[in-house]
Every structure is written in C-alpha cells, then in structure tokens.
C-alpha cells in the first residue's frame, strides 16, 4: 500500500475493477505478520490495521476480496495439526478474522495458500474443519470459504491426491456444504511450478477436464485461485484456452485469479502489474488484457485479481515466508455467481 511505502495497490485495484471489469481480488498475508509472530496469539493491532487498509481498499472498488493466509499449511516448518500449530491455534486465527469481517458479504475466507507435503490429508481435513467451524461460529455464516488440498492444491492432482475426497467431509455448522468451495491452483510451465516464462502444458487436458468431471459428480464447485505465466505467446495461448474451458464449464468453475501484481515489477516473469504512466494512463500486460480480463469480459463467468507483497512468499512453491509485512491477493465467487481476475502481492 502506498501509505506504507509500498506499491499503490489501491490504485491498481481501482483501475483493474473500473477499467477492466475485474470483480475479485485475492489479498495474501502471512500468519506470523498478523499476530506479531505469536502462534495462537491475537491479531496485532498495528499489523492488522495495515492489512485491513488493503482489504478496505479492495472493498471500496465493489469487488469481492479474499483473505488469504499465505503459509503453506505451516508455521515456519511445523505443519498445522501434524506436529506444528494445533487445530485450536489455527481456528483461533480464523475466529478473529471471521468476527472482523462477519458483516461484509464481499469478503471471502481463503483458509490457506498451497498446503504441500502434508503427511495425512484426512488429518488436514480435520484442521480445515476446525477453521470453518470457527468462522461460522464467529458470525460469518454465509460468506464463501475456500478449501485447499495437498500438493500445492494443484488442479491436476486434487482428485488423485485424495484431497477432494478428504475435503468433501468438511461442512458448515448445519451439515451443509453451501459456499464451501474447493480452491485449486495451476501453472502451465514445464514442471507446473510457475517459475518459467513459457507455458508448455495443456491445462485443459492435463488438469481441468478431469477435475470438472469429478466435481460435477460430487455436486461441488471449484475456484481457480492461482494461475499465471510469462507475457509470451505460449502463455497467452494456453491460459486463454484454459479460461475458455472454465467459461464453458461455469457450473463447476466459478472463477479464476491470476498471479500476480501489486509490488511485482516488470523484472518478475509472471508479472501482471499495471503501470501508471506520466500521462495518467495505465498500461496492462498482454496476459491481463487478453486472458485474465479479456476472457472475463467475453465469457460467461467473472474474474479475480491477485497481488503481491512481502509476507506472502513470492509465487508458487515457497514453503517459508516473511512475517514482517502484509501482502495481497484476491479472487472470489458465490454459488451461481461467476468471477474472474488476478492476484496482487502487496507490499
């Protein structure tokens, strides 16, 4: 956020919403940052105040805003519920966040970014259930909550890793699964890592078709909360193709978010950061114009925007994160509502 010496995330979101029509922003933040490095602690007034300023800037655009805890199912190296923080400590964090945003229907709760190498997926589902229960008991009874699986919550392995099966057991207080949405991520470079500029993977064939078949049979919905690539033709082709498929299967796929903007500059290979010129006009990346926003405007679904910022870890595949500043991403959707956008990593 500009007022804290970082990028002007508020202005970026305003531009992407007003000029490109995006209606969802995913706002990453580190757990340690929010509680001043006290596991199970209360929200730090100063740190949460800064993060909330980002959330309020997002809400001011009229978009939906995802609260994304960007910790990879960990506190430092300890896995939640499996040798690291307890379920109660994880639930306590979400109880506080649920209470803080219970009155705002545009807030979406993204429980955890990219769990990975979690030994027991069924035990992870127990931790997820604890967080969902805490949010609902805090008064946030109707907002969407996104449920992430193992393996960096990859769309391609969501079923085969048994993540979908395990997370299907998670329910609201009344036993329903209304607005409990499966969250998946997918990169289309050679090793699915999001660390290469070129896209060589056909996401429709490798990931999205099989997941759609499974989710439809389960009568469940999915949010693609991270996807990205270099501003090169191979990524424009493959990412736009993926969004065409998501639009055509919008009964299952309710939206997408691209990674990433915010404080990332043009040296970052996956940048989606819009640039404000001296003439007051914004310049957007090719993947943003043609795919993330382009396929949202021309398709039947809606979109999201993901940003960047210290405290969330830069990109897919990181297992550690800074705890000294907030970050931001966004994506959101509700049942029967479609969304498209991108993710910011705010600083």
Short mmCIF file of C-alpha atoms in Angstrom, two decimals:
data_model
loop_
_atom_site.label_atom_id
_atom_site.label_comp_id
_atom_site.label_asym_id
_atom_site.label_seq_id
_atom_site.Cartn_x
_atom_site.Cartn_y
_atom_site.Cartn_z
CA UNK A 1 0.00 0.00 0.00
CA UNK A 2 1.24 3.43 -0.94
CA UNK A 3 0.74 4.96 2.50
CA UNK A 4 3.09 2.35 3.98
CA UNK A 5 5.87 2.91 1.48
CA UNK A 6 4.90 0.17 -0.97
CA UNK A 7 3.17 -0.03 -4.32
CA UNK A 8 -0.15 1.75 -4.83
CA UNK A 9 -2.29 -1.33 -4.50
CA UNK A 10 -5.46 0.68 -4.02
CA UNK A 11 -4.98 2.49 -7.32
CA UNK A 12 -4.14 -0.76 -9.12
CA UNK A 13 -7.29 -2.45 -7.86
CA UNK A 14 -9.39 0.57 -8.73
CA UNK A 15 -8.02 0.54 -12.29
CA UNK A 16 -8.48 -3.21 -12.74
CA UNK A 17 -12.01 -3.03 -11.41
CA UNK A 18 -13.23 0.16 -13.10
CA UNK A 19 -11.35 -0.10 -16.40
CA UNK A 20 -11.07 -3.86 -16.96
CA UNK A 21 -14.14 -5.06 -15.08
CA UNK A 22 -12.46 -7.41 -12.62
CA UNK A 23 -14.62 -8.14 -9.60
CA UNK A 24 -12.40 -10.22 -7.33
CA UNK A 25 -9.08 -9.63 -5.56
CA UNK A 26 -7.06 -12.12 -3.53
CA UNK A 27 -5.10 -10.50 -0.73
CA UNK A 28 -2.30 -12.67 0.73
CA UNK A 29 -0.89 -12.15 4.20
CA UNK A 30 1.42 -14.08 6.50
CA UNK A 31 0.00 -15.58 9.70
CA UNK A 32 3.11 -14.51 11.60
CA UNK A 33 2.65 -10.95 10.42
CA UNK A 34 -0.91 -10.73 11.68
CA UNK A 35 -0.12 -11.99 15.19
CA UNK A 36 3.34 -10.43 15.59
CA UNK A 37 4.96 -13.89 15.42
CA UNK A 38 2.92 -15.31 18.31
CA UNK A 39 1.39 -18.62 17.28
CA UNK A 40 -2.17 -18.74 18.57
CA UNK A 41 -1.96 -15.07 19.51
CA UNK A 42 -4.41 -12.24 19.00
CA UNK A 43 -4.31 -10.06 15.91
CA UNK A 44 -1.66 -7.38 16.31
CA UNK A 45 -3.41 -4.02 16.22
CA UNK A 46 -0.82 -2.29 14.06
CA UNK A 47 -0.22 -5.13 11.64
CA UNK A 48 -3.88 -6.00 11.23
CA UNK A 49 -4.67 -2.31 10.79
CA UNK A 50 -2.33 -2.18 7.80
CA UNK A 51 -3.73 -5.35 6.28
CA UNK A 52 -7.28 -4.17 6.87
CA UNK A 53 -6.45 -0.97 4.99
CA UNK A 54 -5.72 -3.17 1.98
CA UNK A 55 -8.96 -5.09 2.46
CA UNK A 56 -10.96 -1.87 2.73
CA UNK A 57 -9.29 -0.51 -0.42
CA UNK A 58 -10.36 -3.69 -2.18
CA UNK A 59 -13.92 -3.48 -0.87
CA UNK A 60 -14.13 0.15 -1.96
CA UNK A 61 -13.87 -0.98 -5.59
CA UNK A 62 -17.06 -3.01 -5.19
CA UNK A 63 -15.16 -6.24 -5.79
CA UNK A 64 -15.14 -9.32 -3.62
CA UNK A 65 -11.95 -9.75 -1.60
CA UNK A 66 -10.26 -12.97 -0.50
CA UNK A 67 -8.47 -13.05 2.85
CA UNK A 68 -5.59 -15.40 2.01
CA UNK A 69 -3.34 -16.81 4.75
CA UNK A 70 -0.19 -17.47 2.74
CA UNK A 71 1.54 -20.05 4.95
CA UNK A 72 1.55 -23.37 3.02
CA UNK A 73 -0.17 -25.16 5.95
CA UNK A 74 2.76 -24.23 8.17
CA UNK A 75 4.00 -22.03 10.93
CA UNK A 76 7.67 -21.87 10.00
CA UNK A 77 8.34 -25.60 9.33
CA UNK A 78 5.64 -27.10 11.54
CA UNK A 79 2.54 -28.40 9.76
CA UNK A 80 -0.82 -27.40 11.23
CA UNK A 81 -2.36 -30.24 13.22
CA UNK A 82 0.53 -32.55 12.40
CA UNK A 83 3.37 -31.51 14.68
CA UNK A 84 3.12 -27.75 14.20
CA UNK A 85 0.39 -25.34 15.36
CA UNK A 86 -2.63 -27.04 16.86
CA UNK A 87 -6.06 -27.01 15.28
CA UNK A 88 -7.19 -24.72 18.10
CA UNK A 89 -4.46 -22.21 17.29
CA UNK A 90 -5.39 -22.26 13.59
CA UNK A 91 -9.07 -21.94 14.44
CA UNK A 92 -8.34 -19.05 16.80
CA UNK A 93 -6.80 -17.08 13.93
CA UNK A 94 -9.84 -17.66 11.75
CA UNK A 95 -12.28 -16.94 14.58
CA UNK A 96 -10.76 -13.48 14.89
CA UNK A 97 -10.78 -12.86 11.14
CA UNK A 98 -14.30 -14.23 10.85
CA UNK A 99 -15.51 -11.86 13.56
CA UNK A 100 -13.71 -8.90 11.96
CA UNK A 101 -15.40 -9.41 8.59
CA UNK A 102 -18.63 -11.17 9.56
CA UNK A 103 -20.78 -8.25 8.46
CA UNK A 104 -19.36 -7.99 4.94
CA UNK A 105 -20.74 -10.37 2.33
CA UNK A 106 -17.99 -9.40 -0.14
CA UNK A 107 -15.25 -10.92 2.00
CA UNK A 108 -14.18 -14.46 1.15
CA UNK A 109 -12.12 -16.56 3.53
CA UNK A 110 -9.18 -18.34 1.83
CA UNK A 111 -8.11 -20.68 4.61
CA UNK A 112 -4.57 -21.45 3.46
CA UNK A 113 -2.34 -20.96 0.45
CA UNK A 114 -0.88 -24.09 -1.11
CA UNK A 115 -0.52 -26.80 1.53
CA UNK A 116 2.19 -29.21 0.44
CA UNK A 117 3.91 -32.36 1.67
CA UNK A 118 1.21 -32.77 4.29
CA UNK A 119 1.62 -36.35 5.59
CA UNK A 120 -2.04 -37.12 6.27
CA UNK A 121 -4.65 -35.49 4.03
CA UNK A 122 -7.50 -36.78 6.16
CA UNK A 123 -5.94 -35.17 9.22
CA UNK A 124 -5.55 -31.94 7.22
CA UNK A 125 -9.29 -32.02 6.58
CA UNK A 126 -9.82 -32.06 10.36
CA UNK A 127 -7.76 -28.85 10.63
CA UNK A 128 -9.74 -27.29 7.81
CA UNK A 129 -12.98 -28.24 9.55
CA UNK A 130 -11.79 -26.52 12.73
CA UNK A 131 -11.21 -23.29 10.80
CA UNK A 132 -14.56 -23.46 9.00
CA UNK A 133 -16.37 -24.07 12.28
CA UNK A 134 -14.57 -21.13 13.91
CA UNK A 135 -15.51 -18.76 11.08
CA UNK A 136 -19.15 -19.77 11.11
CA UNK A 137 -19.39 -19.56 14.91
CA UNK A 138 -17.83 -16.07 14.75
CA UNK A 139 -20.88 -14.87 12.83
CA UNK A 140 -19.65 -15.16 9.24
CA UNK A 141 -22.37 -17.65 8.40
CA UNK A 142 -22.91 -17.08 4.69
CA UNK A 143 -19.64 -15.95 3.08
CA UNK A 144 -17.67 -18.21 0.81
CA UNK A 145 -14.81 -20.22 2.32
CA UNK A 146 -12.24 -21.84 0.03
CA UNK A 147 -10.81 -25.24 0.92
CA UNK A 148 -7.25 -26.07 -0.28
CA UNK A 149 -5.79 -29.53 -0.85
CA UNK A 150 -2.33 -31.08 -0.69
CA UNK A 151 0.34 -30.83 -3.39
CA UNK A 152 0.16 -27.03 -3.58
CA UNK A 153 -3.60 -27.60 -4.11
CA UNK A 154 -2.84 -28.46 -7.73
CA UNK A 155 -5.85 -28.84 -10.00
CA UNK A 156 -4.11 -31.74 -11.72
CA UNK A 157 -3.74 -33.83 -8.57
CA UNK A 158 -6.70 -32.62 -6.49
CA UNK A 159 -8.55 -35.88 -7.07
CA UNK A 160 -5.65 -38.36 -7.26
CA UNK A 161 -4.08 -36.98 -4.05
CA UNK A 162 -7.39 -37.69 -2.27
CA UNK A 163 -7.64 -34.01 -1.38
CA UNK A 164 -11.10 -33.75 -2.89
CA UNK A 165 -12.33 -36.83 -1.09
CA UNK A 166 -10.96 -35.68 2.27
CA UNK A 167 -12.20 -32.09 1.98
CA UNK A 168 -15.65 -33.29 0.94
CA UNK A 169 -16.19 -34.20 4.59
CA UNK A 170 -15.89 -30.55 5.69
CA UNK A 171 -19.27 -28.95 6.43
CA UNK A 172 -20.95 -25.86 7.80
CA UNK A 173 -22.50 -25.87 11.27
CA UNK A 174 -25.77 -27.22 9.86
CA UNK A 175 -24.06 -30.04 7.98
CA UNK A 176 -24.42 -28.38 4.57
CA UNK A 177 -21.60 -27.51 2.18
CA UNK A 178 -23.13 -24.28 0.85
CA UNK A 179 -20.40 -21.76 -0.09
CA UNK A 180 -17.63 -24.20 0.80
CA UNK A 181 -15.65 -24.06 -2.42
CA UNK A 182 -12.66 -26.17 -3.42
CA UNK A 183 -9.62 -23.99 -4.17
CA UNK A 184 -7.13 -25.11 -6.79
CA UNK A 185 -4.01 -23.61 -8.38
CA UNK A 186 -2.44 -24.48 -11.72
CA UNK A 187 0.63 -23.27 -13.59
CA UNK A 188 1.27 -24.33 -17.16
CA UNK A 189 5.06 -24.26 -17.42
CA UNK A 190 7.13 -27.40 -17.91
CA UNK A 191 7.13 -28.53 -14.25
CA UNK A 192 3.90 -26.84 -13.10
CA UNK A 193 5.90 -24.56 -10.79
CA UNK A 194 5.18 -21.09 -12.13
CA UNK A 195 8.89 -20.36 -12.31
CA UNK A 196 9.34 -20.32 -16.11
CA UNK A 197 8.20 -17.71 -18.58
CA UNK A 198 6.98 -20.17 -21.26
CA UNK A 199 3.85 -22.32 -20.99
CA UNK A 200 4.16 -25.86 -22.37
CA UNK A 201 1.30 -27.65 -20.55
CA UNK A 202 -2.24 -28.03 -21.87
CA UNK A 203 -4.15 -27.31 -18.68
CA UNK A 204 -7.49 -28.33 -20.14
CA UNK A 205 -6.25 -31.82 -20.99
CA UNK A 206 -3.93 -32.32 -18.03
CA UNK A 207 -5.99 -30.83 -15.20
CA UNK A 208 -9.28 -29.08 -15.71
CA UNK A 209 -11.30 -31.70 -17.60
CA UNK A 210 -10.81 -34.50 -15.08
CA UNK A 211 -11.42 -32.21 -12.11
CA UNK A 212 -14.61 -30.85 -13.69
CA UNK A 213 -15.95 -34.38 -14.22
CA UNK A 214 -15.27 -35.31 -10.60
CA UNK A 215 -16.61 -32.06 -9.09
CA UNK A 216 -19.78 -32.23 -11.18
CA UNK A 217 -20.45 -35.75 -9.98
CA UNK A 218 -19.98 -34.56 -6.39
CA UNK A 219 -22.22 -31.52 -6.99
CA UNK A 220 -19.40 -29.24 -5.85
CA UNK A 221 -17.76 -26.09 -7.23
CA UNK A 222 -14.16 -25.01 -7.74
CA UNK A 223 -12.28 -21.71 -7.74
CA UNK A 224 -9.02 -21.48 -9.69
CA UNK A 225 -7.32 -19.12 -7.27
CA UNK A 226 -3.88 -19.01 -8.91
CA UNK A 227 -2.72 -19.27 -12.49
CA UNK A 228 -0.09 -17.30 -14.35
CA UNK A 229 2.61 -17.26 -16.96
CA UNK A 230 5.02 -15.07 -18.83
CA UNK A 231 3.79 -12.38 -21.17
CA UNK A 232 4.70 -14.53 -24.17
CA UNK A 233 2.54 -16.12 -26.85
CA UNK A 234 2.70 -19.65 -25.44
CA UNK A 235 1.20 -18.49 -22.16
CA UNK A 236 -1.38 -16.26 -23.79
CA UNK A 237 -2.48 -19.23 -25.90
CA UNK A 238 -2.59 -21.78 -23.06
CA UNK A 239 -4.01 -19.53 -20.36
CA UNK A 240 -6.71 -18.12 -22.63
CA UNK A 241 -7.57 -21.68 -23.69
CA UNK A 242 -7.90 -22.70 -20.05
CA UNK A 243 -10.26 -19.79 -19.37
CA UNK A 244 -12.36 -20.71 -22.40
CA UNK A 245 -12.79 -24.14 -20.84
CA UNK A 246 -13.65 -22.68 -17.44
CA UNK A 247 -16.23 -20.42 -19.05
CA UNK A 248 -17.76 -23.38 -20.86
CA UNK A 249 -17.94 -25.31 -17.57
CA UNK A 250 -19.03 -22.49 -15.30
CA UNK A 251 -21.45 -24.76 -13.45
CA UNK A 252 -18.32 -26.19 -11.81
CA UNK A 253 -15.68 -23.48 -12.18
CA UNK A 254 -16.90 -20.28 -10.57
CA UNK A 255 -13.91 -18.07 -11.28
CA UNK A 256 -10.18 -17.57 -11.55
CA UNK A 257 -7.39 -15.39 -10.22
CA UNK A 258 -4.13 -14.62 -12.00
CA UNK A 259 -0.77 -14.37 -10.24
CA UNK A 260 0.39 -11.63 -9.69
CA UNK A 261 0.52 -7.84 -9.45
CA UNK A 262 0.90 -5.34 -6.63
CA UNK A 263 4.56 -4.78 -5.85
CA UNK A 264 5.95 -7.04 -8.57
CA UNK A 265 7.77 -5.02 -11.23
CA UNK A 266 8.45 -5.90 -14.84
CA UNK A 267 11.52 -7.98 -13.92
CA UNK A 268 9.24 -10.69 -12.48
CA UNK A 269 8.45 -13.21 -15.19
CA UNK A 270 4.82 -13.68 -14.09
CA UNK A 271 4.05 -10.01 -13.57
CA UNK A 272 0.54 -8.74 -14.13
CA UNK A 273 1.24 -5.39 -12.53
CA UNK A 274 -0.34 -2.47 -14.41
CA UNK A 275 1.97 0.51 -15.00
CA UNK A 276 0.77 4.08 -14.49
CA UNK A 277 2.36 6.43 -16.97
CA UNK A 278 3.25 10.09 -16.60
CA UNK A 279 0.16 10.89 -18.67
CA UNK A 280 -2.05 9.29 -16.04
CA UNK A 281 -2.92 6.31 -18.25
CA UNK A 282 -2.49 2.67 -17.25
CA UNK A 283 -0.68 0.07 -19.34
CA UNK A 284 -1.67 -3.55 -18.76
CA UNK A 285 0.22 -6.75 -19.56
CA UNK A 286 -0.77 -8.90 -22.53
CA UNK A 287 -1.89 -11.81 -20.37
CA UNK A 288 -4.07 -9.46 -18.36
CA UNK A 289 -5.67 -7.82 -21.39
CA UNK A 290 -6.20 -10.93 -23.48
CA UNK A 291 -6.81 -13.63 -20.89
CA UNK A 292 -7.43 -12.66 -17.28
CA UNK A 293 -9.64 -9.68 -18.09
CA UNK A 294 -10.28 -10.48 -21.75
CA UNK A 295 -11.84 -13.86 -21.18
CA UNK A 296 -13.81 -12.48 -18.25
CA UNK A 297 -15.36 -9.72 -20.36
CA UNK A 298 -16.10 -12.00 -23.27
CA UNK A 299 -17.08 -15.10 -21.31
CA UNK A 300 -19.93 -16.11 -19.06
CA UNK A 301 -18.04 -16.07 -15.78
CA UNK A 302 -16.42 -13.47 -13.58
CA UNK A 303 -12.85 -12.86 -12.51
CA UNK A 304 -10.30 -12.11 -9.84
CA UNK A 305 -7.01 -10.36 -9.32
CA UNK A 306 -4.05 -11.48 -7.24
CA UNK A 307 -1.38 -9.17 -6.00
CA UNK A 308 1.96 -9.37 -4.33
CA UNK A 309 3.54 -8.16 -1.13
CA UNK A 310 6.10 -9.23 1.44
CA UNK A 311 4.64 -11.60 3.95
CA UNK A 312 3.06 -13.97 1.46
CA UNK A 313 6.02 -15.56 -0.27
CA UNK A 314 6.68 -14.81 -3.91
CA UNK A 315 4.87 -17.26 -6.13
CA UNK A 316 4.09 -20.92 -6.07
CA UNK A 317 6.39 -23.42 -4.44
CA UNK A 318 7.65 -21.43 -1.46
CA UNK A 319 7.39 -23.15 1.91
CA UNK A 320 8.55 -20.29 4.08
CA UNK A 321 7.53 -16.68 4.28
CA UNK A 322 8.42 -13.35 5.78
CA UNK A 323 6.44 -12.35 8.84
CA UNK A 324 7.14 -8.65 8.83
CA UNK A 325 4.76 -7.16 6.29
CA UNK A 326 1.35 -7.72 4.71
CA UNK A 327 0.62 -8.97 1.25
CA UNK A 328 -2.38 -9.19 -1.01
CA UNK A 329 -4.20 -11.38 -3.49
CA UNK A 330 -7.79 -11.69 -4.49
CA UNK A 331 -10.38 -13.92 -6.03
CA UNK A 332 -13.95 -14.59 -5.11
CA UNK A 333 -17.25 -16.00 -6.12
CA UNK A 334 -20.51 -17.18 -4.72
CA UNK A 335 -22.72 -20.01 -5.77
CA UNK A 336 -24.30 -19.25 -9.13
CA UNK A 337 -22.12 -16.17 -9.44
CA UNK A 338 -19.09 -16.09 -11.69
CA UNK A 339 -15.82 -14.29 -11.15
CA UNK A 340 -12.58 -13.50 -12.94
CA UNK A 341 -9.49 -11.57 -12.00
CA UNK A 342 -5.92 -11.62 -10.85
CA UNK A 343 -3.85 -11.76 -7.70
CA UNK A 344 -1.78 -8.98 -6.20
CA UNK A 345 1.19 -9.49 -3.93
CA UNK A 346 1.05 -6.27 -1.92
CA UNK A 347 3.80 -4.62 -0.03
#
